[in-house]
mmCIF file of C-alpha atoms in Angstrom:
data_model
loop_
_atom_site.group_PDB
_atom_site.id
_atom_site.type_symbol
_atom_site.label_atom_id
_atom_site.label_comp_id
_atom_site.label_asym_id
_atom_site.label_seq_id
_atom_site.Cartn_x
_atom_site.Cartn_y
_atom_site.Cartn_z
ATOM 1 C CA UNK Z 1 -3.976 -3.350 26.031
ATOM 2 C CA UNK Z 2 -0.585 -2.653 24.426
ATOM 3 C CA UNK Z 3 -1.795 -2.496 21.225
ATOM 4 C CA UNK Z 4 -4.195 0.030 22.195
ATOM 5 C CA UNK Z 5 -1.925 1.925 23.806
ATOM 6 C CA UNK Z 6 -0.055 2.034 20.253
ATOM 7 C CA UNK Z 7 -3.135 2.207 18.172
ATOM 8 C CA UNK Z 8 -4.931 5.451 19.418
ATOM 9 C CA UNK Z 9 -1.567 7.553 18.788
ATOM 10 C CA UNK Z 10 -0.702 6.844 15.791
ATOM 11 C CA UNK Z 11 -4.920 7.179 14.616
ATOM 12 C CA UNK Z 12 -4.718 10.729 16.461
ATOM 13 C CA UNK Z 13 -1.361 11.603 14.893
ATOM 14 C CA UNK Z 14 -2.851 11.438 11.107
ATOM 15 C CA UNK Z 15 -6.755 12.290 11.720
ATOM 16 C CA UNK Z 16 -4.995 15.906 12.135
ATOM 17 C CA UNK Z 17 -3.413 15.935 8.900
ATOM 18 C CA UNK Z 18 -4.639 16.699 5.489
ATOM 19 C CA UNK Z 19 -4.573 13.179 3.757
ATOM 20 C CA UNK Z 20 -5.889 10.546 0.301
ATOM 21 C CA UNK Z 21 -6.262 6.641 -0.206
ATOM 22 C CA UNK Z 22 -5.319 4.501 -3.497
ATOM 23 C CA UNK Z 23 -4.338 1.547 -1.608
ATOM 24 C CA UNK Z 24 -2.969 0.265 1.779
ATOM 25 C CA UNK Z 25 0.646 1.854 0.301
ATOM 26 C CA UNK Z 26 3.059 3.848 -1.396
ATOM 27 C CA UNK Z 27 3.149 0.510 -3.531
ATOM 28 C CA UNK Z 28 0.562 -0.660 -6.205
ATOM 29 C CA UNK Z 29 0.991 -3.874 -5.664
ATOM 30 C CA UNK Z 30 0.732 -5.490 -1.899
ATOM 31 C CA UNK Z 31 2.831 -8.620 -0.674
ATOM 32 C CA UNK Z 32 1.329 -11.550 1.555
ATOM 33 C CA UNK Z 33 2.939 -10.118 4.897
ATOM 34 C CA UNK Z 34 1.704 -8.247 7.896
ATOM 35 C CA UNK Z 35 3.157 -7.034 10.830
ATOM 36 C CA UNK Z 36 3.753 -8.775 14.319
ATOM 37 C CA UNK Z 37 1.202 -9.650 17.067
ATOM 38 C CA UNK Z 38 0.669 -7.048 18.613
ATOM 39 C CA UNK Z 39 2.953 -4.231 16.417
ATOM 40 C CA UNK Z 40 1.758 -1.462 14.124
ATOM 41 C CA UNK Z 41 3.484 0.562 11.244
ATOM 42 C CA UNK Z 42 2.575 4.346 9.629
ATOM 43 C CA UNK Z 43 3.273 4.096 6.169
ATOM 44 C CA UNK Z 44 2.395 7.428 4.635
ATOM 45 C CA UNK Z 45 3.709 9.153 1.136
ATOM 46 C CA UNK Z 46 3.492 12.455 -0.467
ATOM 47 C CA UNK Z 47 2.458 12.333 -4.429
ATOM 48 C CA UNK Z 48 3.635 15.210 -6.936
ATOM 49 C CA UNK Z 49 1.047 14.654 -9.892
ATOM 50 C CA UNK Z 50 0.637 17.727 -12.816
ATOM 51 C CA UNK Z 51 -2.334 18.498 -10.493
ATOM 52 C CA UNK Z 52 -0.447 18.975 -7.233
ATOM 53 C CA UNK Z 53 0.311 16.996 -4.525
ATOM 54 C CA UNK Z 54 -1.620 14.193 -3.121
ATOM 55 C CA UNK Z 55 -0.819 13.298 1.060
ATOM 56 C CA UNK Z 56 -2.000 9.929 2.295
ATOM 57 C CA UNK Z 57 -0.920 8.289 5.633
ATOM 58 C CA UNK Z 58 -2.255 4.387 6.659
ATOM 59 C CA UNK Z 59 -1.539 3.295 10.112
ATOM 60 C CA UNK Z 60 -1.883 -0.194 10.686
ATOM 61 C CA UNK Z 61 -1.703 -2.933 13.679
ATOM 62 C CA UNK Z 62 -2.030 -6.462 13.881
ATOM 63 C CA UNK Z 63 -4.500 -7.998 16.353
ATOM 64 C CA UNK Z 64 -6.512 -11.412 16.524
ATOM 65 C CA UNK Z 65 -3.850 -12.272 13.896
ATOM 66 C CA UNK Z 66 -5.472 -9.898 11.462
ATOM 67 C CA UNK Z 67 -3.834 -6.805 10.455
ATOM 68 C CA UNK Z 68 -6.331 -3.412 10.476
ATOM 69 C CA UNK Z 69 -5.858 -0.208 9.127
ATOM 70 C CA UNK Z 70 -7.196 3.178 8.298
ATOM 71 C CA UNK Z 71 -5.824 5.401 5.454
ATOM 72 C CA UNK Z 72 -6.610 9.039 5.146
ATOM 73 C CA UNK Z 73 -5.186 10.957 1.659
ATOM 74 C CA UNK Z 74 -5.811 14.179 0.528
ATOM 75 C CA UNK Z 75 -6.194 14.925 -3.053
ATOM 76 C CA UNK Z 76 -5.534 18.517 -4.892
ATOM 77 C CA UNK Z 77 -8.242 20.369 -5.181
ATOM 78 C CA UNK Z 78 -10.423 18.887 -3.406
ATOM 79 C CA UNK Z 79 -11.883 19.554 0.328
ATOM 80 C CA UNK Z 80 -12.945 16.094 1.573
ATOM 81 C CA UNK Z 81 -10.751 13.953 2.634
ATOM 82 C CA UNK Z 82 -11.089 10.190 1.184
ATOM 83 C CA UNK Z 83 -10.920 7.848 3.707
ATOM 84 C CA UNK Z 84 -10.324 3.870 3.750
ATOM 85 C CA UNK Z 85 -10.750 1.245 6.235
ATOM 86 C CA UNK Z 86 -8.820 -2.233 5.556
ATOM 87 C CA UNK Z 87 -8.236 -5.865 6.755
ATOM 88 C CA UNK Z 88 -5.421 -8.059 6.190
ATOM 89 C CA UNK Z 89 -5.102 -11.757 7.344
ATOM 90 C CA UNK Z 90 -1.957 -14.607 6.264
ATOM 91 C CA UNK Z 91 -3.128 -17.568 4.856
ATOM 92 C CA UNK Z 92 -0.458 -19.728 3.807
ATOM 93 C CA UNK Z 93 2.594 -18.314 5.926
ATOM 94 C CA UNK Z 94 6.213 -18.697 4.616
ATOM 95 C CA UNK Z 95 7.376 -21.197 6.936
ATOM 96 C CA UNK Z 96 9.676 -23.979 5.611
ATOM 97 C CA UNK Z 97 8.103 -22.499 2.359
ATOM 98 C CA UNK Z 98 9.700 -19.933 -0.352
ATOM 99 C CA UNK Z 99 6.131 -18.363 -0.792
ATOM 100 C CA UNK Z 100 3.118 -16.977 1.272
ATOM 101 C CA UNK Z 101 -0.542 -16.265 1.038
ATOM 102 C CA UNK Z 102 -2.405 -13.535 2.792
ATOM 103 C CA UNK Z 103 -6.147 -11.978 1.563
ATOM 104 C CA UNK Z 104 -7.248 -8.687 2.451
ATOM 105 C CA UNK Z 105 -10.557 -6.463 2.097
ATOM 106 C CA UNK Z 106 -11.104 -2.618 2.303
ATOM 107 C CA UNK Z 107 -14.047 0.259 2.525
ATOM 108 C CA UNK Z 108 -13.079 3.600 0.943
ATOM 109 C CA UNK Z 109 -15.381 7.042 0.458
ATOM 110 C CA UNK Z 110 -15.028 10.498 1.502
ATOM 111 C CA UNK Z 111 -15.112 12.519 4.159
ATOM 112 C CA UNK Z 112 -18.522 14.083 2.781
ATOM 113 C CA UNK Z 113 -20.431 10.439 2.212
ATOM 114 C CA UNK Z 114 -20.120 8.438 5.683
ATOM 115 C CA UNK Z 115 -21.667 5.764 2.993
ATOM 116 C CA UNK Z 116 -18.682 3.407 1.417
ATOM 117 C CA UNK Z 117 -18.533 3.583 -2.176
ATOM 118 C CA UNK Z 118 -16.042 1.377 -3.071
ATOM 119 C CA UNK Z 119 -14.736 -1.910 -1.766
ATOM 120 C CA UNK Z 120 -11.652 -4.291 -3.051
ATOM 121 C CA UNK Z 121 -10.613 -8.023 -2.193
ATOM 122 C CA UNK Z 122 -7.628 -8.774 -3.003
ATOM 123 C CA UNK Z 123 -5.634 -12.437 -2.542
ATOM 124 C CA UNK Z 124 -1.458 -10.981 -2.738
ATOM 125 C CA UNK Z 125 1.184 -14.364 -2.935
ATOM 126 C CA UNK Z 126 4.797 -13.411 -2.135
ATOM 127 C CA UNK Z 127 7.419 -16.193 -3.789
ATOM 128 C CA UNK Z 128 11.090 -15.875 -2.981
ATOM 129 C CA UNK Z 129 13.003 -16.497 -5.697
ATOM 130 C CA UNK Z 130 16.586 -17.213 -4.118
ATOM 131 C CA UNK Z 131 17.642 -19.309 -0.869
ATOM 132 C CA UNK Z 132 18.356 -15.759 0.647
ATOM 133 C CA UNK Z 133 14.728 -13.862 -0.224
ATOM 134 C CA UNK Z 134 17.278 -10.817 -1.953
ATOM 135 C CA UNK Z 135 14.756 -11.533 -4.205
ATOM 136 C CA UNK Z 136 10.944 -11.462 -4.271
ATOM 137 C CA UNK Z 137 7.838 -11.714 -6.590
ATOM 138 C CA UNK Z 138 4.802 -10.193 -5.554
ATOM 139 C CA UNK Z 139 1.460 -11.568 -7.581
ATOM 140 C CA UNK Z 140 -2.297 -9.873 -6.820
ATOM 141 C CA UNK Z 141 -5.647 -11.173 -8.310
ATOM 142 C CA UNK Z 142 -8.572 -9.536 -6.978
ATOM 143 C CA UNK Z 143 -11.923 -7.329 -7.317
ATOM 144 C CA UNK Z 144 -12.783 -3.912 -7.060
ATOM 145 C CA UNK Z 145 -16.181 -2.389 -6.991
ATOM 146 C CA UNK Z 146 -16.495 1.894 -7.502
ATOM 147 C CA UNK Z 147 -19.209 4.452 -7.732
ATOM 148 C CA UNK Z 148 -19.796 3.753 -11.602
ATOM 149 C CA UNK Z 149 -17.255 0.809 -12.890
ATOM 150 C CA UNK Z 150 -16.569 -3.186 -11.257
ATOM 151 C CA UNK Z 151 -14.276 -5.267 -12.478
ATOM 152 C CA UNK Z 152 -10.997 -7.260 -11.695
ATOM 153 C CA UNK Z 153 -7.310 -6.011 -10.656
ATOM 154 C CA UNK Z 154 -4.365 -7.653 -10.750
ATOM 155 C CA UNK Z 155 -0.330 -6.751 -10.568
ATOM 156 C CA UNK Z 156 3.060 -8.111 -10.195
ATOM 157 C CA UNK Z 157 5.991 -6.487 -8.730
ATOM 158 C CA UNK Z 158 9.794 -7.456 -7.724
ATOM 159 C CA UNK Z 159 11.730 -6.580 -4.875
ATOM 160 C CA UNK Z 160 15.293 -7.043 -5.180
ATOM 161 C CA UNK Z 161 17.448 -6.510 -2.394
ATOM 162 C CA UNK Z 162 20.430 -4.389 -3.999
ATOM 163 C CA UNK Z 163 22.684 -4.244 -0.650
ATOM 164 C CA UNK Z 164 22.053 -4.361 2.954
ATOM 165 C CA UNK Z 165 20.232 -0.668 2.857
ATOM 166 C CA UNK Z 166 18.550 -0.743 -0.333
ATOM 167 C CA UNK Z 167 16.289 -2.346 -2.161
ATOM 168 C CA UNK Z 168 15.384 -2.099 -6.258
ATOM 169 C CA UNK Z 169 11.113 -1.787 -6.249
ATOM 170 C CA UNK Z 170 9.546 -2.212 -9.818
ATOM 171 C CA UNK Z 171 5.812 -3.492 -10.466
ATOM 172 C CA UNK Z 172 2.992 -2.910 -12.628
ATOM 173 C CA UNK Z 173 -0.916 -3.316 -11.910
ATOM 174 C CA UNK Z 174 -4.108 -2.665 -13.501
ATOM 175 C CA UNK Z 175 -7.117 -1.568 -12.431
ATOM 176 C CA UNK Z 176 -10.994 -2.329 -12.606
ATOM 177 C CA UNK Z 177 -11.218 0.063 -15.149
ATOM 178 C CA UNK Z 178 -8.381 -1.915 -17.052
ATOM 179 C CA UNK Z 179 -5.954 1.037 -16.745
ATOM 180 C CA UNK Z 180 -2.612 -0.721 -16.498
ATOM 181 C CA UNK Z 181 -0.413 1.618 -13.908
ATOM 182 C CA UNK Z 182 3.579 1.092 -13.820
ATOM 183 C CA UNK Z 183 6.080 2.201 -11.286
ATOM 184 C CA UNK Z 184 10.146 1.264 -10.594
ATOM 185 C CA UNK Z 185 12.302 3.068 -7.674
ATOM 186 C CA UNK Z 186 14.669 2.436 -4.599
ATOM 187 C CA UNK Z 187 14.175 2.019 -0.851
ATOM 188 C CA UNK Z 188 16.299 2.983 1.481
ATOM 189 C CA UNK Z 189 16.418 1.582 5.108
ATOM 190 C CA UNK Z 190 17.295 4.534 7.919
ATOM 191 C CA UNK Z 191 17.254 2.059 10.773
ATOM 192 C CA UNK Z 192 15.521 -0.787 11.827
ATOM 193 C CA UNK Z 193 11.888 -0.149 11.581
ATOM 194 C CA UNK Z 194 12.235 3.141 9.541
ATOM 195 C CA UNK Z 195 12.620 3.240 5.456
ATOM 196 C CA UNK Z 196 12.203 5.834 2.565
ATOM 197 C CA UNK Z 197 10.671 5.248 -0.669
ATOM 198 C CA UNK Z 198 11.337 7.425 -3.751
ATOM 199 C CA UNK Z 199 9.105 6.057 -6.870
ATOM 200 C CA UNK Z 200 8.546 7.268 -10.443
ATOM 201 C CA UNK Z 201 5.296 5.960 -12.166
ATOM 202 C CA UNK Z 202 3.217 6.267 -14.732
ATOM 203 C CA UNK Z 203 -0.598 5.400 -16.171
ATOM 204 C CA UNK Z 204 -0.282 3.427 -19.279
ATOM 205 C CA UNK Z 205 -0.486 5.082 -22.814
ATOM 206 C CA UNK Z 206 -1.058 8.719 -20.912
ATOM 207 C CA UNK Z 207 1.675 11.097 -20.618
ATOM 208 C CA UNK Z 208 0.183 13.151 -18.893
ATOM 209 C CA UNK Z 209 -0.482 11.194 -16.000
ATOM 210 C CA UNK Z 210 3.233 11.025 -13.851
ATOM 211 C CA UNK Z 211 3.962 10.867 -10.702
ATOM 212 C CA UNK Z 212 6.962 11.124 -8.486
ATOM 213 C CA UNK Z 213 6.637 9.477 -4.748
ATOM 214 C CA UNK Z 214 7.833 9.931 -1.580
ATOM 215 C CA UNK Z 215 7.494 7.645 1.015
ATOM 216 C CA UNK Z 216 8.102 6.716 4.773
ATOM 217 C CA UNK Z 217 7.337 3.906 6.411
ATOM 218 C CA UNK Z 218 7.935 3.519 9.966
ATOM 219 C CA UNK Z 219 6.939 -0.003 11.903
ATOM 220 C CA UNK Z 220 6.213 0.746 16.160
ATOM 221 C CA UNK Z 221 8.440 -0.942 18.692
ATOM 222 C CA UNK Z 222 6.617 -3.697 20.701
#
């Protein structure tokens, strides 16, 4: 009943705010991890585009070892909400191993069509690639259906631990529409639990299409 007790907040706290959904993060590309037994996290991020801003929160807890989560973004200019529903579950964990496995599915549409449009799989492996895990390779292969184009994703990213409180974030993905997306910045950890992200990214071979990110991502006590 903990997890409940946690869950219902934190869905409350961001049903009231005016949100969008790319994916489960500020991040394009996901790693093979998910929270505790039992825990949840908010990640949520503010995107400056030329357009405006776009606001998305996910909240997220783990239970029956499978990680769930619902993400809510808002996008400029437009008045429904897109909403997306996800789950998450480790396959190979990183026990006595420098790499994990994890899969993970999602539902998205909009506020205005209770019927999903779009769904993903996606299979993320996380290698570390030093005795310490300072640093780590993110890989994603998966498969993305939309309203009017299918076809598969994929992306790498790095994680490099640059000191105790910040980390070096750079990654590139593309999607089933075989835009290629790239995006490098720093994270910076408040406290235990609690971490900023500020990213710069950009579509591939479009100029126009920037963004600047901020993120915070904030993990419940048990």
């Amino acid at each position: 009943m903990h997890h409940c007790r946690v869950l219902v907040p934190l869905l409350l706290s961001v049903a009231v705010l005016p949100f969008d959904t790319h994916a489960a993060a500020s991040l394009l590309v996901d790693d093979a991890s998910i929270t505790d037994a039992g825990q949840c996290q908010l990640e949520s991020w503010v995107r400056h585009t030329r357009d405006g801003q776009e606001w998305t929160a996910v909240p997220a807890c783990t239970v029956a070892d499978t990680e769930w989560s619902l993400g809510l973004t808002r996008l400029p200019g437009q008045s429904a909400a897109q909403w997306a529903v996800g789950a998450k579950r480790v396959l190979v964990a990183p026990v006595q191993r420098r790499w994990g496995l994890a899969a993970s599915a999602s539902l998205g549409g909009t506020a205005h069509r209770p019927r999903s449009d779009d769904w993903n799989l996606t299979v993320p492996l996380t290698v570390a690639l030093d005795a310490q895990d300072r640093v780590q390779l993110h890989l994603n292969l998966g498969w993305a259906h939309h309203a009017h184009v299918q076809g598969r994703t994929s992306g790498v990213g790095i994680d490099v631990a640059l000191h105790r409180d910040w980390s070096l974030l750079a990654e590139s993905a593309r999607d089933a529409d075989r835009q290629r997306s790239s995006q490098l910045g720093l994270r910076r950890v408040l406290w235990p639990g609690a971490s900023v992200d500020l990213l710069a990214g950009q579509v591939h071979h479009q100029r126009t299409t920037r963004w600047l990110t901020l993120g915070f991502n904030l993990a419940a006590p048990p």
